PDB file of C-alpha atoms and ligand atoms in Angstrom:
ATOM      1  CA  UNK V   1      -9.759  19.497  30.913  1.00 41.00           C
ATOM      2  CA  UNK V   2     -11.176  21.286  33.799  1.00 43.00           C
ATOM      3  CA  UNK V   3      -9.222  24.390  34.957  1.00 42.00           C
ATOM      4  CA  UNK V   4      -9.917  24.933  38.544  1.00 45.00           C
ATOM      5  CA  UNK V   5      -8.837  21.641  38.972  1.00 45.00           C
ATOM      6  CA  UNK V   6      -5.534  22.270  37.718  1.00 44.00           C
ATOM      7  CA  UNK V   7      -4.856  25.255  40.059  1.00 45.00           C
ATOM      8  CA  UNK V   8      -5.997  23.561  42.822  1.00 46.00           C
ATOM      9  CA  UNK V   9      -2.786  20.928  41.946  1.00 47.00           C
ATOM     10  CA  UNK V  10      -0.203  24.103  41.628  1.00 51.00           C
ATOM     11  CA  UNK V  11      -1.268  25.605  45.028  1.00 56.00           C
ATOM     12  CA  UNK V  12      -0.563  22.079  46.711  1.00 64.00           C
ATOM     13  CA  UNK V  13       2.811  21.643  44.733  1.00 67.00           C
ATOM     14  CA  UNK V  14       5.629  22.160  47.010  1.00 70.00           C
ATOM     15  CA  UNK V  15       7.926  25.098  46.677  1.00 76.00           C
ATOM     16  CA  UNK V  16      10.983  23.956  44.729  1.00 77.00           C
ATOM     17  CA  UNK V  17      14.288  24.359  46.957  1.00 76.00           C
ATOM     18  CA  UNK V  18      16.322  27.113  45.597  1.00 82.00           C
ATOM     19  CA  UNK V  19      19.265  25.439  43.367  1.00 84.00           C
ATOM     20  CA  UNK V  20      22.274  26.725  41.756  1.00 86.00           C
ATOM     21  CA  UNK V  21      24.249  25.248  38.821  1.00 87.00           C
ATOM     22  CA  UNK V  22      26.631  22.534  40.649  1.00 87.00           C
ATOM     23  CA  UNK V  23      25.066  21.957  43.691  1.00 85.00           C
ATOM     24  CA  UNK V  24      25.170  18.071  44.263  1.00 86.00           C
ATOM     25  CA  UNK V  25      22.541  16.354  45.417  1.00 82.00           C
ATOM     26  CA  UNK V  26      21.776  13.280  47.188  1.00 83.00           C
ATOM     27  CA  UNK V  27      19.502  10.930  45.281  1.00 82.00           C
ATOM     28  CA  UNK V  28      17.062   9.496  47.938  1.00 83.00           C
ATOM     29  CA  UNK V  29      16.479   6.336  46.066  1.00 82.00           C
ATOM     30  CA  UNK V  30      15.765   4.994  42.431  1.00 84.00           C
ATOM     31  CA  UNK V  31      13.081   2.038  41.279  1.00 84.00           C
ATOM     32  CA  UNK V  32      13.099  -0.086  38.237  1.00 84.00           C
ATOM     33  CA  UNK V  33       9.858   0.115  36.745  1.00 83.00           C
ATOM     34  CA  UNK V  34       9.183  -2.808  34.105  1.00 82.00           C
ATOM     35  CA  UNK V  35       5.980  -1.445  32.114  1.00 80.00           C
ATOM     36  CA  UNK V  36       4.810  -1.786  28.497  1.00 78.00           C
ATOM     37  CA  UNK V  37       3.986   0.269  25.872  1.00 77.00           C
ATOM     38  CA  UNK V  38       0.064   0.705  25.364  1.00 74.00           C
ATOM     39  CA  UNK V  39      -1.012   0.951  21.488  1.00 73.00           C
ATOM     40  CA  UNK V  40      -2.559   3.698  20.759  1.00 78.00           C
ATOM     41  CA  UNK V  41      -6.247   3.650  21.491  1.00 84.00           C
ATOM     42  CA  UNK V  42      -8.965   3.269  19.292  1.00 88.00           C
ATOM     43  CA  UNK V  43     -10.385   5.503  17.584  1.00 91.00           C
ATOM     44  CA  UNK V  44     -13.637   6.501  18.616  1.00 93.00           C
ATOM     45  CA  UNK V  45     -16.515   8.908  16.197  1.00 92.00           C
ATOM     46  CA  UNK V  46     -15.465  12.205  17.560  1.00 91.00           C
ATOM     47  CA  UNK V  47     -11.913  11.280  17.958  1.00 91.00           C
ATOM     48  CA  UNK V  48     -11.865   9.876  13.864  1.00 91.00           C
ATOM     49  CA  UNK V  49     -13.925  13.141  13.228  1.00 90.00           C
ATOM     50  CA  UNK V  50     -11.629  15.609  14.718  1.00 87.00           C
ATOM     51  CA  UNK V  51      -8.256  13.511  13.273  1.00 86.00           C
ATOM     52  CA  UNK V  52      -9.688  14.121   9.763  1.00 86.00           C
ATOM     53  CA  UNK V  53     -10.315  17.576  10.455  1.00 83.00           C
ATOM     54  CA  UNK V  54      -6.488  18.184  11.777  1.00 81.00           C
ATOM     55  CA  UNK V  55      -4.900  15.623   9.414  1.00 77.00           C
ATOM     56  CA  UNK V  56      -1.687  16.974   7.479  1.00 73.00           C
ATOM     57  CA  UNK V  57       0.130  18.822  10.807  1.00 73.00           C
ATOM     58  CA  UNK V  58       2.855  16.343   9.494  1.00 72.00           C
ATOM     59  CA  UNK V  59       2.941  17.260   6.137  1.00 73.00           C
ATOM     60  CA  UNK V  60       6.724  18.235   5.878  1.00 76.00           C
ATOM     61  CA  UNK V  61       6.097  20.713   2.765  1.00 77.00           C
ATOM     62  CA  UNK V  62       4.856  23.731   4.414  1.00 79.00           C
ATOM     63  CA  UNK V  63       2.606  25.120   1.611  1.00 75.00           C
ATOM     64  CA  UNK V  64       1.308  22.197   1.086  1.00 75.00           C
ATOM     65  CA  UNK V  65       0.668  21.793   5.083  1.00 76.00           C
ATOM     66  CA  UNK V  66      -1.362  25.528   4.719  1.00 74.00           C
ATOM     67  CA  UNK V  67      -3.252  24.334   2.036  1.00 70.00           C
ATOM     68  CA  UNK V  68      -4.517  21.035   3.713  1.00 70.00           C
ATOM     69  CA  UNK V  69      -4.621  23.156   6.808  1.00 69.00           C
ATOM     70  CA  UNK V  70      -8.255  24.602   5.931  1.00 63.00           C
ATOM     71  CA  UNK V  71      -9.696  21.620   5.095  1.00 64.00           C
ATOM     72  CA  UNK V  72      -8.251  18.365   6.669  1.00 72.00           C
ATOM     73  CA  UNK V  73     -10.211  14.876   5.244  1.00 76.00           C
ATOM     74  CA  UNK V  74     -13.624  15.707   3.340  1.00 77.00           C
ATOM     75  CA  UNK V  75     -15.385  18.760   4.462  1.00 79.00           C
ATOM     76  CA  UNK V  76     -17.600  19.263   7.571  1.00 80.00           C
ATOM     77  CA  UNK V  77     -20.778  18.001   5.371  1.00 83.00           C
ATOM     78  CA  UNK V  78     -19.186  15.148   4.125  1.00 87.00           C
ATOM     79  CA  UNK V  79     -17.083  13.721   6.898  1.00 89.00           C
ATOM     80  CA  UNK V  80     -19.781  11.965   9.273  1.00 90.00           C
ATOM     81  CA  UNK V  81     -20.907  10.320   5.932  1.00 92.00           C
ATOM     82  CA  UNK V  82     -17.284   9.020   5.222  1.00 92.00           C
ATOM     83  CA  UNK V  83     -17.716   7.165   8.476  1.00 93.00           C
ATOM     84  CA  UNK V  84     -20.843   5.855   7.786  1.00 93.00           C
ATOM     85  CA  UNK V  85     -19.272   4.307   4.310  1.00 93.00           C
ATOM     86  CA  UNK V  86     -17.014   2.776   6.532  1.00 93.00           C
ATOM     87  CA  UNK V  87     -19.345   1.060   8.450  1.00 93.00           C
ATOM     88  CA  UNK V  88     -22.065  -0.085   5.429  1.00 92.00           C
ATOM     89  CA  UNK V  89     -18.763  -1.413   4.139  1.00 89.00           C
ATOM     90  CA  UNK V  90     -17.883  -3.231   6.729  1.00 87.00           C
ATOM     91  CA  UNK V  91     -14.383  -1.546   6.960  1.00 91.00           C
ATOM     92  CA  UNK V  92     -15.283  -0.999  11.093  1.00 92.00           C
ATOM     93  CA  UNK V  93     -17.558  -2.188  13.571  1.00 91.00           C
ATOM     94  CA  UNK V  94     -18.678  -0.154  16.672  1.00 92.00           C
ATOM     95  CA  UNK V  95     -17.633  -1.389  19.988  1.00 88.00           C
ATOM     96  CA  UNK V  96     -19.463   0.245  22.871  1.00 89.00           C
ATOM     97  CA  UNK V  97     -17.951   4.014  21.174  1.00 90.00           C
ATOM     98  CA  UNK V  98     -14.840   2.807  20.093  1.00 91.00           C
ATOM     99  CA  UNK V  99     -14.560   2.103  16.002  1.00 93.00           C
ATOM    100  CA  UNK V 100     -12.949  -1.704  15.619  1.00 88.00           C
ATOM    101  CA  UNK V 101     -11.822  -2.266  12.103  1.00 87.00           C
ATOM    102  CA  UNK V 102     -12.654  -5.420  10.712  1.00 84.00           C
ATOM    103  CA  UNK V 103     -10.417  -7.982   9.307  1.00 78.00           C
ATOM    104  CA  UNK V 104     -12.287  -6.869   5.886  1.00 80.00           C
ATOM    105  CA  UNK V 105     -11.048  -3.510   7.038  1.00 84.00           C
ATOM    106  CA  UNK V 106      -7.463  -4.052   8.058  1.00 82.00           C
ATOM    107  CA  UNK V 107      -7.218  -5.992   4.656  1.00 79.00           C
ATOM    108  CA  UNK V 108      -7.976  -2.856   2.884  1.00 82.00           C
ATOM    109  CA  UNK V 109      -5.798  -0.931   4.974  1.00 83.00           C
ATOM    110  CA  UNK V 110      -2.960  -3.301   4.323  1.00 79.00           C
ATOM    111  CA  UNK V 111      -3.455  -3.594   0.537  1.00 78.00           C
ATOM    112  CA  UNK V 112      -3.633   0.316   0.072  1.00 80.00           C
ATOM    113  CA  UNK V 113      -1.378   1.809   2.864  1.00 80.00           C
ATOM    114  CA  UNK V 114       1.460   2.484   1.112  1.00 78.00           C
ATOM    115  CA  UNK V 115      -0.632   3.320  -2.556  1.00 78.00           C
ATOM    116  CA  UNK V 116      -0.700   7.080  -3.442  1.00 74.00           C
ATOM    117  CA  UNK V 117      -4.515   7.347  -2.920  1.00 76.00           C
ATOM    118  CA  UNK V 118      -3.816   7.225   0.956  1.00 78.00           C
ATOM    119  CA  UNK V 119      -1.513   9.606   1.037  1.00 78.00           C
ATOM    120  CA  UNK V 120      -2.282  12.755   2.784  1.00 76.00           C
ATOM    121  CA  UNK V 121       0.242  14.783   0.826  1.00 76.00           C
ATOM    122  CA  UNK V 122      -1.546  14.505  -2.022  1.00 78.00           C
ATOM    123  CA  UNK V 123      -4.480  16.205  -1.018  1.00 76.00           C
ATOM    124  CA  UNK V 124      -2.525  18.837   0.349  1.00 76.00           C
ATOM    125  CA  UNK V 125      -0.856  19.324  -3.059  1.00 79.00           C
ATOM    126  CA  UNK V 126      -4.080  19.513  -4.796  1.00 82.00           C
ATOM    127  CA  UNK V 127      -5.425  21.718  -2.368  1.00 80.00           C
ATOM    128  CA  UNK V 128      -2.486  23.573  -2.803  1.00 81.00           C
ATOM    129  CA  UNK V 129      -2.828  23.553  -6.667  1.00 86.00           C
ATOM    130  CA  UNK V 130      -6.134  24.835  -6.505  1.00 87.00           C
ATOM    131  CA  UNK V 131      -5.174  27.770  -4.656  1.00 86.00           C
ATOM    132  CA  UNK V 132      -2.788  28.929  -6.957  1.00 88.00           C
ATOM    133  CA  UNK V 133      -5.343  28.438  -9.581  1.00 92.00           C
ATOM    134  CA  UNK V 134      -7.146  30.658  -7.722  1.00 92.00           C
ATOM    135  CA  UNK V 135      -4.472  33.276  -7.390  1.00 92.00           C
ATOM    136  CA  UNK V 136      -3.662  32.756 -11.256  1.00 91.00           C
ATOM    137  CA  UNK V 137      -0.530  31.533 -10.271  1.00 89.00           C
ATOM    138  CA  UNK V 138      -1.274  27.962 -12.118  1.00 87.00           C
ATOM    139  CA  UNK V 139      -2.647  27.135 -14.945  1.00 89.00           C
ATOM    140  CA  UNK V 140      -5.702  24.740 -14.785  1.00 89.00           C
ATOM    141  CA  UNK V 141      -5.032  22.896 -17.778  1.00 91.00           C
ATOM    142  CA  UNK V 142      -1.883  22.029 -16.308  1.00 88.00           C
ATOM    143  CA  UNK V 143      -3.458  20.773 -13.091  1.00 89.00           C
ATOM    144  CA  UNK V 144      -5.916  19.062 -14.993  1.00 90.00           C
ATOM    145  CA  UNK V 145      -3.121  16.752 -17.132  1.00 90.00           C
ATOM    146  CA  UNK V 146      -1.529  16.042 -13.396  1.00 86.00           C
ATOM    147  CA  UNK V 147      -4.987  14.753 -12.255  1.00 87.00           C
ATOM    148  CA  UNK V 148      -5.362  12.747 -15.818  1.00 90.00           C
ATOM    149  CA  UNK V 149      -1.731  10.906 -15.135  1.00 88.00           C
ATOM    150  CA  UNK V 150      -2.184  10.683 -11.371  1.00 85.00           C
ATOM    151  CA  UNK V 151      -5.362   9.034 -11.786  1.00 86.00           C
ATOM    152  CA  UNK V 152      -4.070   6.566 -14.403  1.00 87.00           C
ATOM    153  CA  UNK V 153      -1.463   5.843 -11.577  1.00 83.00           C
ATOM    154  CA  UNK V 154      -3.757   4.937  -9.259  1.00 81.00           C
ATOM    155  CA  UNK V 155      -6.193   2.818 -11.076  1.00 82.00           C
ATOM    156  CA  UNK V 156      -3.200   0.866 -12.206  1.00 81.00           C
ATOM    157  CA  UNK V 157      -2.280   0.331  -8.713  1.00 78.00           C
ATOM    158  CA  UNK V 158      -5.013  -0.728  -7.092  1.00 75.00           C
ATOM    159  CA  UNK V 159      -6.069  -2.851 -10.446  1.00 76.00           C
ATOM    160  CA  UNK V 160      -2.567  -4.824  -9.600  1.00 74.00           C
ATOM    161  CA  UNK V 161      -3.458  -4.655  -5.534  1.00 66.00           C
ATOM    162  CA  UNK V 162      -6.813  -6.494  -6.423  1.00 58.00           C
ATOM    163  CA  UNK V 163      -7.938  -8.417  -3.023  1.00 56.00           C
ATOM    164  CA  UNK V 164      -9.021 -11.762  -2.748  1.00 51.00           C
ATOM    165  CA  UNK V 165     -10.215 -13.174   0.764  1.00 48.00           C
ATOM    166  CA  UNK V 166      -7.309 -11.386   2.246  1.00 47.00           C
ATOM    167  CA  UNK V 167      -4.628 -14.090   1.827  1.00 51.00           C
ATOM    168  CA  UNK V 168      -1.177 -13.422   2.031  1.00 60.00           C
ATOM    169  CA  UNK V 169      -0.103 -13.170  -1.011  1.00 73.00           C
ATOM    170  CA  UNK V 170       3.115 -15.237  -2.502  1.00 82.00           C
ATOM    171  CA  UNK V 171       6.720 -13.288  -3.206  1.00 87.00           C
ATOM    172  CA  UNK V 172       9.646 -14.742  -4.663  1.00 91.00           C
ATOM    173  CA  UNK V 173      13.322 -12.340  -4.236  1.00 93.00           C
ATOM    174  CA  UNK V 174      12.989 -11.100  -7.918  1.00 95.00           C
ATOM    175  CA  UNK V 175      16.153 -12.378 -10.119  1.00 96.00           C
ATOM    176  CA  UNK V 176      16.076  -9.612 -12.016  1.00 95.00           C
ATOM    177  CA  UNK V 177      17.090  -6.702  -9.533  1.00 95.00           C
ATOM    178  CA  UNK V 178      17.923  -9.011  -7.022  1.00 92.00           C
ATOM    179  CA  UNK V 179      17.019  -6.254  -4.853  1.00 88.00           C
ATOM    180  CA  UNK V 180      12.431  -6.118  -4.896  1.00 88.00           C
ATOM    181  CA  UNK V 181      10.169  -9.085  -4.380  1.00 88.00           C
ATOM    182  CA  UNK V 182       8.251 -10.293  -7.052  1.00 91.00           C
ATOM    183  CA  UNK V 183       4.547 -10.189  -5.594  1.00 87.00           C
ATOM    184  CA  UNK V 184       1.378 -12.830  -7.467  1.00 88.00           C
ATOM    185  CA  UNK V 185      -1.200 -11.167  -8.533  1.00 83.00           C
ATOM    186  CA  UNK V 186      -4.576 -12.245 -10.353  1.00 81.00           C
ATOM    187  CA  UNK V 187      -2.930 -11.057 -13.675  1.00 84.00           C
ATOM    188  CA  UNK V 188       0.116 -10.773 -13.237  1.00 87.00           C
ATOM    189  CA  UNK V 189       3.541 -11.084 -11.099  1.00 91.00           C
ATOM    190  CA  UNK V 190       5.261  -7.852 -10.351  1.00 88.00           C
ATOM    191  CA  UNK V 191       8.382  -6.671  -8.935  1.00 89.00           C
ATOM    192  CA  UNK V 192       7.715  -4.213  -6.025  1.00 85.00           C
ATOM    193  CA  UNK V 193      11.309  -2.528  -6.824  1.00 84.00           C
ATOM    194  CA  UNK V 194      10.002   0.754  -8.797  1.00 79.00           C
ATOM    195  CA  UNK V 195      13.306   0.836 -10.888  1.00 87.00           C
ATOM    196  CA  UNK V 196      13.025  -2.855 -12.047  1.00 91.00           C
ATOM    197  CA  UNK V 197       9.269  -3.209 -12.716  1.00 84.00           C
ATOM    198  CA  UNK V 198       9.604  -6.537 -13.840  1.00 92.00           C
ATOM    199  CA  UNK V 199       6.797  -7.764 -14.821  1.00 92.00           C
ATOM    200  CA  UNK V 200       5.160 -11.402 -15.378  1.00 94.00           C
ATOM    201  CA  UNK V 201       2.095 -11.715 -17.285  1.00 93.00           C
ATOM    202  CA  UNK V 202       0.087 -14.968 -16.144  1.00 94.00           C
ATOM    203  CA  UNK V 203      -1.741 -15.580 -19.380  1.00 93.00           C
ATOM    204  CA  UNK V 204       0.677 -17.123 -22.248  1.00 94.00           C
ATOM    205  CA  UNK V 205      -1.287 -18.300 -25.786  1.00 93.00           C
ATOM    206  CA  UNK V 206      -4.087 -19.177 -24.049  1.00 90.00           C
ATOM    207  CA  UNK V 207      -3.597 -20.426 -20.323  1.00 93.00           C
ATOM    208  CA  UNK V 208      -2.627 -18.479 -17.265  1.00 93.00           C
ATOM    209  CA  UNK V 209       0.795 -19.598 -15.663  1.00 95.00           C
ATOM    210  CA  UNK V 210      -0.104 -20.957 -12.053  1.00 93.00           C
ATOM    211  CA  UNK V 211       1.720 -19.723  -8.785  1.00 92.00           C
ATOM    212  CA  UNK V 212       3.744 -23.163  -8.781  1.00 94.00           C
ATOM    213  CA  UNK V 213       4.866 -22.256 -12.053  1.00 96.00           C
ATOM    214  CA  UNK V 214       5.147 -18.488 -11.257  1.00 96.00           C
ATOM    215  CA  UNK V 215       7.911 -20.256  -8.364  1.00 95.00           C
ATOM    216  CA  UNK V 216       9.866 -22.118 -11.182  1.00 96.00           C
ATOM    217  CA  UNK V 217      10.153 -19.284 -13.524  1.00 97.00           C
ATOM    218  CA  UNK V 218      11.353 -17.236 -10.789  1.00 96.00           C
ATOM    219  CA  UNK V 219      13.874 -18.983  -8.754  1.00 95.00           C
ATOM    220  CA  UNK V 220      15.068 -21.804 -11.513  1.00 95.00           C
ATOM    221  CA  UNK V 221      14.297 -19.517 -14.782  1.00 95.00           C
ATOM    222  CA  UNK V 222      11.596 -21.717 -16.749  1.00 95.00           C
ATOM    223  CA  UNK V 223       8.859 -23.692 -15.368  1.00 96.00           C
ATOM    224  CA  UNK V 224       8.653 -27.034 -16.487  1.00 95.00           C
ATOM    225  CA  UNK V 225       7.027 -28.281 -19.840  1.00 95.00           C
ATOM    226  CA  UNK V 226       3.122 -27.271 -19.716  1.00 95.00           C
ATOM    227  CA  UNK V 227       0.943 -28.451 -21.629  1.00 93.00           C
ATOM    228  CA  UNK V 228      -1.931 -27.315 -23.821  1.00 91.00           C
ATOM    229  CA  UNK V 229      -0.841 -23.562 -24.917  1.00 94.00           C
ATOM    230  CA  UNK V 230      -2.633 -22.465 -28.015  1.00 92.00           C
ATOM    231  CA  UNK V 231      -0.756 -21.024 -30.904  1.00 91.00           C
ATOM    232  CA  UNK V 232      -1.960 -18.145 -32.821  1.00 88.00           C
ATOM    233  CA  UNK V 233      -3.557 -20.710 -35.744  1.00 90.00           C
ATOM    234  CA  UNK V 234      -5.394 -22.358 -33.055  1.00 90.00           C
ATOM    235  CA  UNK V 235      -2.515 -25.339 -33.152  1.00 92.00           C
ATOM    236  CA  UNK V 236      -1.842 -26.924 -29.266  1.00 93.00           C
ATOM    237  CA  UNK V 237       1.509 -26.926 -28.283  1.00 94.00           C
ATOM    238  CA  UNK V 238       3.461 -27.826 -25.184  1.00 94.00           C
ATOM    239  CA  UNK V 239       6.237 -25.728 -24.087  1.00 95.00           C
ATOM    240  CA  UNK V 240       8.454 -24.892 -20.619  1.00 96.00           C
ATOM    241  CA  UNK V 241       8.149 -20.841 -20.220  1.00 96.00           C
ATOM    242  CA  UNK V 242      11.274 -19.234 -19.696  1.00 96.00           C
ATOM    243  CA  UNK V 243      13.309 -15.846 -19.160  1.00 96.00           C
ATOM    244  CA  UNK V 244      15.834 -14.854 -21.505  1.00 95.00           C
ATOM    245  CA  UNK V 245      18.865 -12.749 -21.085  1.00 93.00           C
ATOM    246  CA  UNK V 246      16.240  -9.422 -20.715  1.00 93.00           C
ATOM    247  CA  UNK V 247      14.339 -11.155 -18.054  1.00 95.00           C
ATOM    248  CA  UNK V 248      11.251 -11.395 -21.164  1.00 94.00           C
ATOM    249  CA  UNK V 249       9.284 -14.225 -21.430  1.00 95.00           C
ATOM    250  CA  UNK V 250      10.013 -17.009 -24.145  1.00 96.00           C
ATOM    251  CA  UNK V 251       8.882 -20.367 -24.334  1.00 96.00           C
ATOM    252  CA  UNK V 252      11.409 -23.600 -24.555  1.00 95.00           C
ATOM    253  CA  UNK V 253      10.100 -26.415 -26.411  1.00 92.00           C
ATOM    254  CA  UNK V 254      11.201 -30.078 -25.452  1.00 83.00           C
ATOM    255  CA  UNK V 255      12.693 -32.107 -27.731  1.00 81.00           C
ATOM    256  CA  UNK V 256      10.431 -33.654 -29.997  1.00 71.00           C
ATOM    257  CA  UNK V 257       9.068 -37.062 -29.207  1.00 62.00           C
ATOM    258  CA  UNK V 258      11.099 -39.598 -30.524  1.00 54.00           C
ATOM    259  CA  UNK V 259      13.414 -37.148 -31.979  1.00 51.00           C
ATOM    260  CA  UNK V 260      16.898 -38.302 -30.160  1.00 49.00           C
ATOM    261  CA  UNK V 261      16.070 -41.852 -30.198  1.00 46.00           C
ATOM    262  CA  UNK V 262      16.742 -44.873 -32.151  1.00 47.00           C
ATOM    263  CA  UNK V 263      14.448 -46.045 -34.219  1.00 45.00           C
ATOM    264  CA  UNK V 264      13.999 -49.737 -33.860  1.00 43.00           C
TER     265      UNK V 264
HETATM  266 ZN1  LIG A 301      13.160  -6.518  -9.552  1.00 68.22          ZN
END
C-alpha cells in the first residue's frame, strides 16, 4: 500500500450529488459482464509465513481463538524450517516465488485434510489448555490423559489413511449403515460413517481377502469360495467369507465334494 497514492485518488473523486431518501434516479445504462472466478493464488514464502502466523482468526470458540492468537503455526524459530520440510519432502516445489504443491503433496493433503492432526482447533485448544495450566485453572495430569487418547486417535487414523502411489482408493455404499462408504485399505476395509465403524479385516486364517473379494462381501454378502485358508492346526481349508446377521465375519463352507451326489 502506498498512502499518498491513495489521497491523490480521493481528491480526484467527484463530489457525490446531494441525495435524499426517495429521490428516483435515472439509470444511465447497465452491462452484462460474463467473468470467472480466479482461485485463490498461490501461496508464496512470505505469504505461507505470515498465514501460519495469523492462522485460527476462524476459530469459532473464542478462547480457544485467544489462545492460538499468540502463536499461530510453529513459532517464529521454527516456522521457516516447517517450509523447508516441505520442500526436502517434496510436499512443494518453488515456482519463480510462488510454492506449487506436488502431486506427492496434494496426496498428503487429500489423505489428511479432514484427520484431526490438521485441524487448527486443536492447537488452539491445547494452547488454550496450557494456559489454564498456567493459571492453575487445569490440572496437568488431566491434560496429559487428553494428549495420551488424542494421540492414540491419531496414529490410528493415519495408520488406516496409509498412502500408496496416491491411487484412488475403492468404496463400496456400506450395507451395514447404508448411510457411510466402506473405504479399502492395506489392512483393512472401513466404514467412514463414525456411528457404524464397520470394520473388515483383510487377513482371515492366513490370507488377506483381495479388493474383488472385499466387492462381493460387500454388495452380495460373501465372496465366493477361496481357497487355501489355514486353520488354527495348520489344516487347509476352502471356504466363501461371509457377514452374518451383526455384519461379523464368518466363513461358509461349500458342500463337501461328492457329498450330494450319487454314488455310482
Ligand atoms: Zn456403515
Amino acid at each position: 500500500m502506498n498512502a499518498p497514492d491513495d489521497e491523490k485518488g480521493e481528491d480526484d473523486a467527484p463530489a457525490l450529488p446531494s441525495l435524499s431518501n426517495g429521490d428516483v434516479l435515472s439509470i444511465n445504462g447497465t452491462d452484462l459482464l460474463e467473468k470467472q472466478t480466479k482461485p485463490r493464488p498461490l501461496h508464496t514464502e512470505s505469504s505461507l509465513l505470515s498465514s501460519m502466523e495469523t492462522c485460527g482468526k476462524d476459530l469459532t470458540n473464542e478462547e480457544e481463538r485467544e489462545a492460538i492468537k499468540e502463536s499461530g503455526i510453529g513459532t517464529p524459530a521454527t516456522r521457516a524450517s516447517i517450509i523447508e520440510t516441505l520442500f526436502s519432502r517434496e510436499y512443494i516445489v518453488r515456482e519463480k516465488k510462488s510454492l506449487v504443491p506436488t502431486n506427492k503433496g496434494l496426496v498428503v493433503y487429500l489423505a489428511v485434510r479432514d484427520k484431526k492432526i490438521v485441524d487448527i482447533s486443536m492447537t488452539g485448544e491445547w494452547e488454550n489448555a496450557l494456559n489454564k495450566i498456567a493459571e492453575g485453572k487445569m490440572d496437568a495430569d488431566t491434560f496429559h490423559k487428553g494428549i495420551e487418547v488424542y494421540a492414540t486417535q491419531i496414529t490410528t487414523e493415519l495408520l488406516e489413511s496409509k498412502i500408496e502411489g496416491g491411487n484412488q482408493r475403492e468404496s463400496y455404499p456400506c450395507p451395514k449403515c447404508k448411510n457411510g462408504q466402506v473405504v479399502f485399505f492395506q489392512k483393512v476395509a472401513k466404514c467412514q460413517n463414525e456411528d457404524c465403524g464397520l470394520t473388515v479385516f483383510r487377513n482371515k486364517s492366513g490370507k488377506d481377502l483381495t479388493d474383488g473379494q472385499l466387492k462381493d462381501l460387500l454388495t452380495k454378502g460373501k465372496t465366493g469360495v477361496i481357497k487355501g485358508f489355514k486353520s488354527k492346526e495348520n489344516k487347509p481349508f476352502d471356504a466363501a467369507v461371509a457377514f452374518d446377521a451383526e455384519y461379523k465375519t464368518i466363513f461358509e463352507f461349500p458342500p463337501k465334494k461328492g457329498f450330494n451326489k450319487k454314488r455310482k
